[in-house]
Amino acid sequence: MAAGEPGDLGGYYFRYLPQKTFQSLSTPETTSRLRQWSMLGRIKAQAFGFDQTFQAYRKDDFVMAFFKDPNVIPNLKLLSESSGQWITLGTEVKKIEAINVPCTQLSMSFFDRLYDEDIVRDNGHIVKCLDSFCDPFLISDELRKVLLAEDSEKYEVFSQPDREEFLFCLFKHLCLGGALCQYEDVLDPYLETTKLIYKDLVSVRKDPQTKKIQIISSVFKVTAYDSAGVCYPSAKSHEQTFSYFVVDRVKRHVHVFYHCYGVGEMS
């Protein structure tokens, strides 16, 4: 069937935008932090353009069309489980799952409560605690307790809706890191890096009426399946292996933010 005929996948066509770089991931400071967190070389952001009006209620059609698109297939990168090299999918996607991730936060003051609740001291130092495990993560400070330990008294500091926010997800992913993550003793590197990446991925504009800044991106957490099972972001599932699609409906761009859990680049 020729492209554009009825029966095509929702009529979305994509193009790869290699010239769109994500400065937040390539600054020397971020690079050295990602190395320390064992995420360097395993995390990537890519941009694609599309040609139709994006409608959030048709997100599944949109994501399916994305994986089937001849401009996406040779360009979308993921990490090979076996070689640890960046590869392309090389398999036919049969089914997708795209979970809505709320994206409403406009300020890092969202995290101020970490100071108010004695999880982080006024000087920015993260309060230590006795070691415990929340498989596969070691919990050795109050911050990781808040992120992981549902039975801890501080867990309620962030409500369930708070935890679903893209800003929180990003922060949590950076705090938990990769397989040989060296944790920070202070909060700032996590907050700064979260802010940089968030600003790089998410689009805002000023509402002409109210003059207020509003977020115009829609975010989805994406999983794709081939005939054998999950093929993207990875056949192995892990809390720290993810792909988020951040869709700017005005510019008609989709930013793909990907990480595969493992041992990051050391040197």
Coordinates of C-alpha atoms in Angstrom, one line a residue:
M1 CA 0.0 0.0 0.0
A2 CA 1.4 3.4 -0.9
A3 CA 2.0 5.9 1.8
G4 CA -0.9 8.2 2.4
E5 CA -3.6 5.9 1.3
P6 CA -6.5 5.2 3.7
G7 CA -5.6 2.5 6.2
D8 CA -2.2 3.9 6.9
L9 CA -1.3 4.2 10.6
G10 CA -3.1 7.3 11.5
G11 CA -1.3 9.3 8.8
Y12 CA 1.6 10.3 11.0
Y13 CA 4.9 10.6 9.2
F14 CA 8.2 11.2 11.0
R15 CA 11.6 12.5 10.3
Y16 CA 14.8 12.2 12.2
L17 CA 16.3 15.5 13.5
P18 CA 20.0 14.7 14.1
Q19 CA 20.8 18.4 14.3
K20 CA 18.8 18.8 17.5
T21 CA 21.3 18.3 20.3
F22 CA 20.5 18.0 24.0
Q23 CA 23.1 20.3 25.7
S24 CA 21.9 19.1 29.1
L25 CA 23.4 15.6 28.5
S26 CA 26.7 16.7 27.0
T27 CA 28.0 19.5 29.2
P28 CA 31.3 18.5 31.0
E29 CA 29.5 18.8 34.3
T30 CA 26.6 16.5 33.4
T31 CA 29.0 14.1 31.8
S32 CA 31.1 13.7 34.9
R33 CA 27.9 13.3 37.0
L34 CA 26.5 10.7 34.7
R35 CA 29.8 8.9 34.9
Q36 CA 29.7 8.9 38.7
W37 CA 26.1 7.6 38.6
S38 CA 27.0 4.8 36.2
M39 CA 24.7 6.1 33.5
L40 CA 27.2 7.6 31.0
G41 CA 27.0 5.9 27.6
R42 CA 23.7 4.3 28.5
I43 CA 21.5 7.4 28.4
K44 CA 20.4 9.2 25.2
A45 CA 18.0 11.8 23.9
Q46 CA 16.9 12.0 20.3
A47 CA 14.6 14.3 18.4
F48 CA 12.1 13.5 15.6
G49 CA 9.6 15.7 13.8
F50 CA 6.1 14.7 12.7
D51 CA 3.7 16.2 10.2
Q52 CA 0.2 15.9 11.7
T53 CA -1.6 17.6 14.5
F54 CA -0.9 15.6 17.7
Q55 CA -4.0 14.5 19.5
A56 CA -3.3 13.1 23.0
Y57 CA -6.3 10.7 22.9
R58 CA -4.7 9.0 19.8
K59 CA -1.3 8.6 21.5
D60 CA -1.3 4.8 20.8
D61 CA -1.7 5.3 17.1
F62 CA 1.0 8.0 17.2
V63 CA 3.5 5.7 19.0
M64 CA 2.7 2.7 16.8
A65 CA 3.1 4.8 13.7
F66 CA 6.4 6.0 15.1
F67 CA 7.8 2.5 15.5
K68 CA 6.7 1.6 12.0
D69 CA 8.0 4.7 10.3
P70 CA 10.9 4.1 7.7
N71 CA 12.6 7.3 9.0
V72 CA 12.5 6.1 12.6
I73 CA 13.5 2.4 12.1
P74 CA 17.2 3.1 11.0
N75 CA 17.7 6.0 13.5
L76 CA 16.0 5.1 16.8
K77 CA 18.8 3.9 19.1
L78 CA 18.7 1.4 22.0
L79 CA 21.4 -0.5 23.8
S80 CA 22.2 -4.1 22.9
E81 CA 21.9 -6.4 25.9
S82 CA 24.7 -8.7 24.6
S83 CA 27.3 -6.2 23.2
G84 CA 26.5 -3.1 25.2
Q85 CA 26.7 -1.2 21.9
W86 CA 24.1 1.3 20.5
I87 CA 22.0 -0.5 17.9
T88 CA 18.7 0.0 16.1
L89 CA 15.6 -2.1 16.8
G90 CA 15.9 -4.6 13.9
T91 CA 12.6 -6.3 14.7
E92 CA 9.0 -5.6 13.8
V93 CA 6.9 -3.9 16.6
K94 CA 3.5 -5.7 17.0
K95 CA 2.2 -3.9 20.0
I96 CA 2.9 -0.8 22.1
E97 CA 2.1 0.5 25.5
A98 CA 2.2 4.3 26.1
I99 CA 1.4 5.4 29.7
N100 CA 0.5 9.0 30.3
V101 CA 3.0 10.8 32.5
P102 CA 1.7 14.0 34.0
C103 CA 3.9 17.0 33.2
T104 CA 2.7 20.1 35.1
Q105 CA 5.6 21.2 37.3
L106 CA 7.2 24.6 36.4
S107 CA 9.5 25.0 39.3
M108 CA 12.1 23.1 41.3
S109 CA 10.5 24.4 44.5
F110 CA 8.6 21.1 44.1
F111 CA 11.6 19.6 46.0
D112 CA 11.7 22.1 48.8
R113 CA 9.9 19.7 51.1
L114 CA 13.0 17.5 51.2
Y115 CA 14.6 20.3 53.4
D116 CA 11.4 20.9 55.4
E117 CA 11.2 17.2 56.3
D118 CA 14.8 16.7 57.4
I119 CA 15.7 14.5 54.5
V120 CA 18.3 17.0 53.5
R121 CA 20.0 19.4 55.9
D122 CA 19.9 23.1 55.4
N123 CA 23.5 22.9 54.1
G124 CA 22.4 20.6 51.3
H125 CA 23.8 17.4 52.8
I126 CA 21.6 14.3 52.5
V127 CA 20.8 12.7 55.9
K128 CA 22.3 9.2 56.2
C129 CA 20.5 6.2 57.6
L130 CA 21.2 2.6 58.5
D131 CA 21.7 0.5 55.4
S132 CA 18.7 -1.5 54.1
F133 CA 17.9 -3.1 50.8
C134 CA 15.0 -2.4 48.5
D135 CA 15.9 -4.9 45.8
P136 CA 18.1 -4.2 43.8
F137 CA 18.9 -0.9 45.5
L138 CA 20.9 -0.2 48.6
I139 CA 19.2 2.4 50.8
S140 CA 21.8 4.3 52.9
D141 CA 20.3 7.7 53.2
E142 CA 16.9 9.4 53.8
L143 CA 16.6 10.5 50.2
R144 CA 16.6 7.0 48.8
K145 CA 14.2 6.0 51.6
V146 CA 11.7 8.6 50.4
L147 CA 12.2 7.4 46.8
L148 CA 11.9 3.7 47.5
A149 CA 10.7 2.6 50.9
E150 CA 6.9 2.6 50.8
D151 CA 6.8 1.6 54.5
S152 CA 9.0 4.5 55.7
E153 CA 7.3 7.3 57.6
K154 CA 8.8 9.9 55.2
Y155 CA 7.4 8.2 52.1
E156 CA 4.2 10.4 52.3
V157 CA 6.3 13.5 51.8
F158 CA 5.4 13.0 48.1
S159 CA 1.8 12.0 47.3
Q160 CA 1.1 9.4 44.6
P161 CA 0.2 12.2 42.1
D162 CA 3.5 13.9 42.9
R163 CA 5.4 10.7 42.2
E164 CA 3.8 10.4 38.8
E165 CA 5.0 13.8 37.6
F166 CA 7.6 13.7 34.9
L167 CA 9.9 16.0 37.0
F168 CA 9.8 13.5 39.9
C169 CA 10.4 10.5 37.6
L170 CA 13.4 12.3 36.2
F171 CA 14.8 13.2 39.6
K172 CA 14.2 9.6 40.9
H173 CA 16.0 8.1 37.9
L174 CA 19.0 10.3 38.3
C175 CA 19.2 9.6 42.1
L176 CA 19.0 5.8 41.6
G177 CA 21.5 5.8 38.7
G178 CA 23.1 2.7 37.1
A179 CA 24.5 -0.6 38.3
L180 CA 27.7 0.9 39.9
C181 CA 26.2 4.2 40.9
Q182 CA 28.2 6.3 43.4
Y183 CA 25.7 8.3 45.3
E184 CA 26.0 12.0 46.0
D185 CA 26.3 13.2 49.6
V186 CA 24.6 16.5 48.7
L187 CA 21.3 17.2 46.9
D188 CA 22.4 19.9 44.5
P189 CA 23.9 17.8 41.7
Y190 CA 20.6 15.8 41.5
L191 CA 18.5 19.0 41.4
E192 CA 20.7 20.8 38.9
T193 CA 20.9 17.9 36.5
T194 CA 17.2 17.2 36.8
K195 CA 16.4 20.8 36.0
L196 CA 18.8 21.0 33.0
I197 CA 17.4 17.8 31.4
Y198 CA 13.8 18.7 32.1
K199 CA 14.2 22.1 30.5
D200 CA 15.9 20.5 27.5
L201 CA 13.1 17.9 27.0
V202 CA 10.0 19.9 27.9
S203 CA 8.6 22.8 25.9
V204 CA 6.8 25.8 27.5
R205 CA 5.1 28.9 26.1
K206 CA 3.5 32.0 27.5
D207 CA -0.3 32.0 27.4
P208 CA -1.2 35.1 25.4
Q209 CA -4.3 35.8 27.6
T210 CA -3.0 35.1 31.1
K211 CA 0.7 35.7 30.4
K212 CA 1.4 32.7 32.5
I213 CA 4.0 30.1 31.4
Q214 CA 2.4 26.8 30.5
I215 CA 3.8 23.4 29.5
I216 CA 2.8 22.3 26.1
S217 CA 4.5 18.9 26.1
S218 CA 2.7 15.6 26.6
V219 CA 4.8 12.8 28.1
F220 CA 4.4 9.1 27.7
K221 CA 6.4 6.2 29.1
V222 CA 6.8 3.8 26.2
T223 CA 7.2 0.0 25.8
A224 CA 7.2 -1.9 22.5
Y225 CA 6.6 -5.6 21.9
D226 CA 7.6 -7.8 19.0
S227 CA 6.3 -11.3 18.4
A228 CA 8.7 -12.6 21.1
G229 CA 7.8 -10.1 23.8
V230 CA 9.2 -6.8 25.0
C231 CA 11.8 -5.5 22.6
Y232 CA 12.0 -1.8 23.6
P233 CA 13.4 -0.1 25.6
S234 CA 15.0 -3.5 26.4
A235 CA 14.0 -7.1 26.6
K236 CA 15.1 -7.1 30.3
S237 CA 12.8 -5.0 32.4
H238 CA 14.2 -2.8 35.2
E239 CA 12.9 0.2 37.1
Q240 CA 15.9 2.1 35.7
T241 CA 15.4 1.1 32.1
F242 CA 13.0 3.5 30.4
S243 CA 12.0 5.4 27.4
Y244 CA 9.9 8.6 27.6
F245 CA 8.4 10.3 24.6
V246 CA 8.0 14.0 25.1
V247 CA 5.7 15.4 22.4
D248 CA 5.7 19.1 21.6
R249 CA 2.4 19.6 19.8
V250 CA 3.2 23.1 18.6
K251 CA 6.6 22.5 17.1
R252 CA 5.5 18.9 16.2
H253 CA 8.7 17.4 17.7
V254 CA 9.0 14.3 19.8
H255 CA 12.0 13.9 22.1
V256 CA 12.9 10.4 23.0
F257 CA 14.6 10.1 26.3
Y258 CA 16.1 6.7 26.9
H259 CA 18.2 4.9 29.5
C260 CA 19.2 1.2 29.9
Y261 CA 20.3 0.0 33.3
G262 CA 23.7 -1.4 33.6
V263 CA 27.4 -0.4 34.1
G264 CA 28.1 3.0 32.6
E265 CA 31.3 4.2 31.1
M266 CA 34.1 4.4 33.7
S267 CA 36.9 6.5 32.2

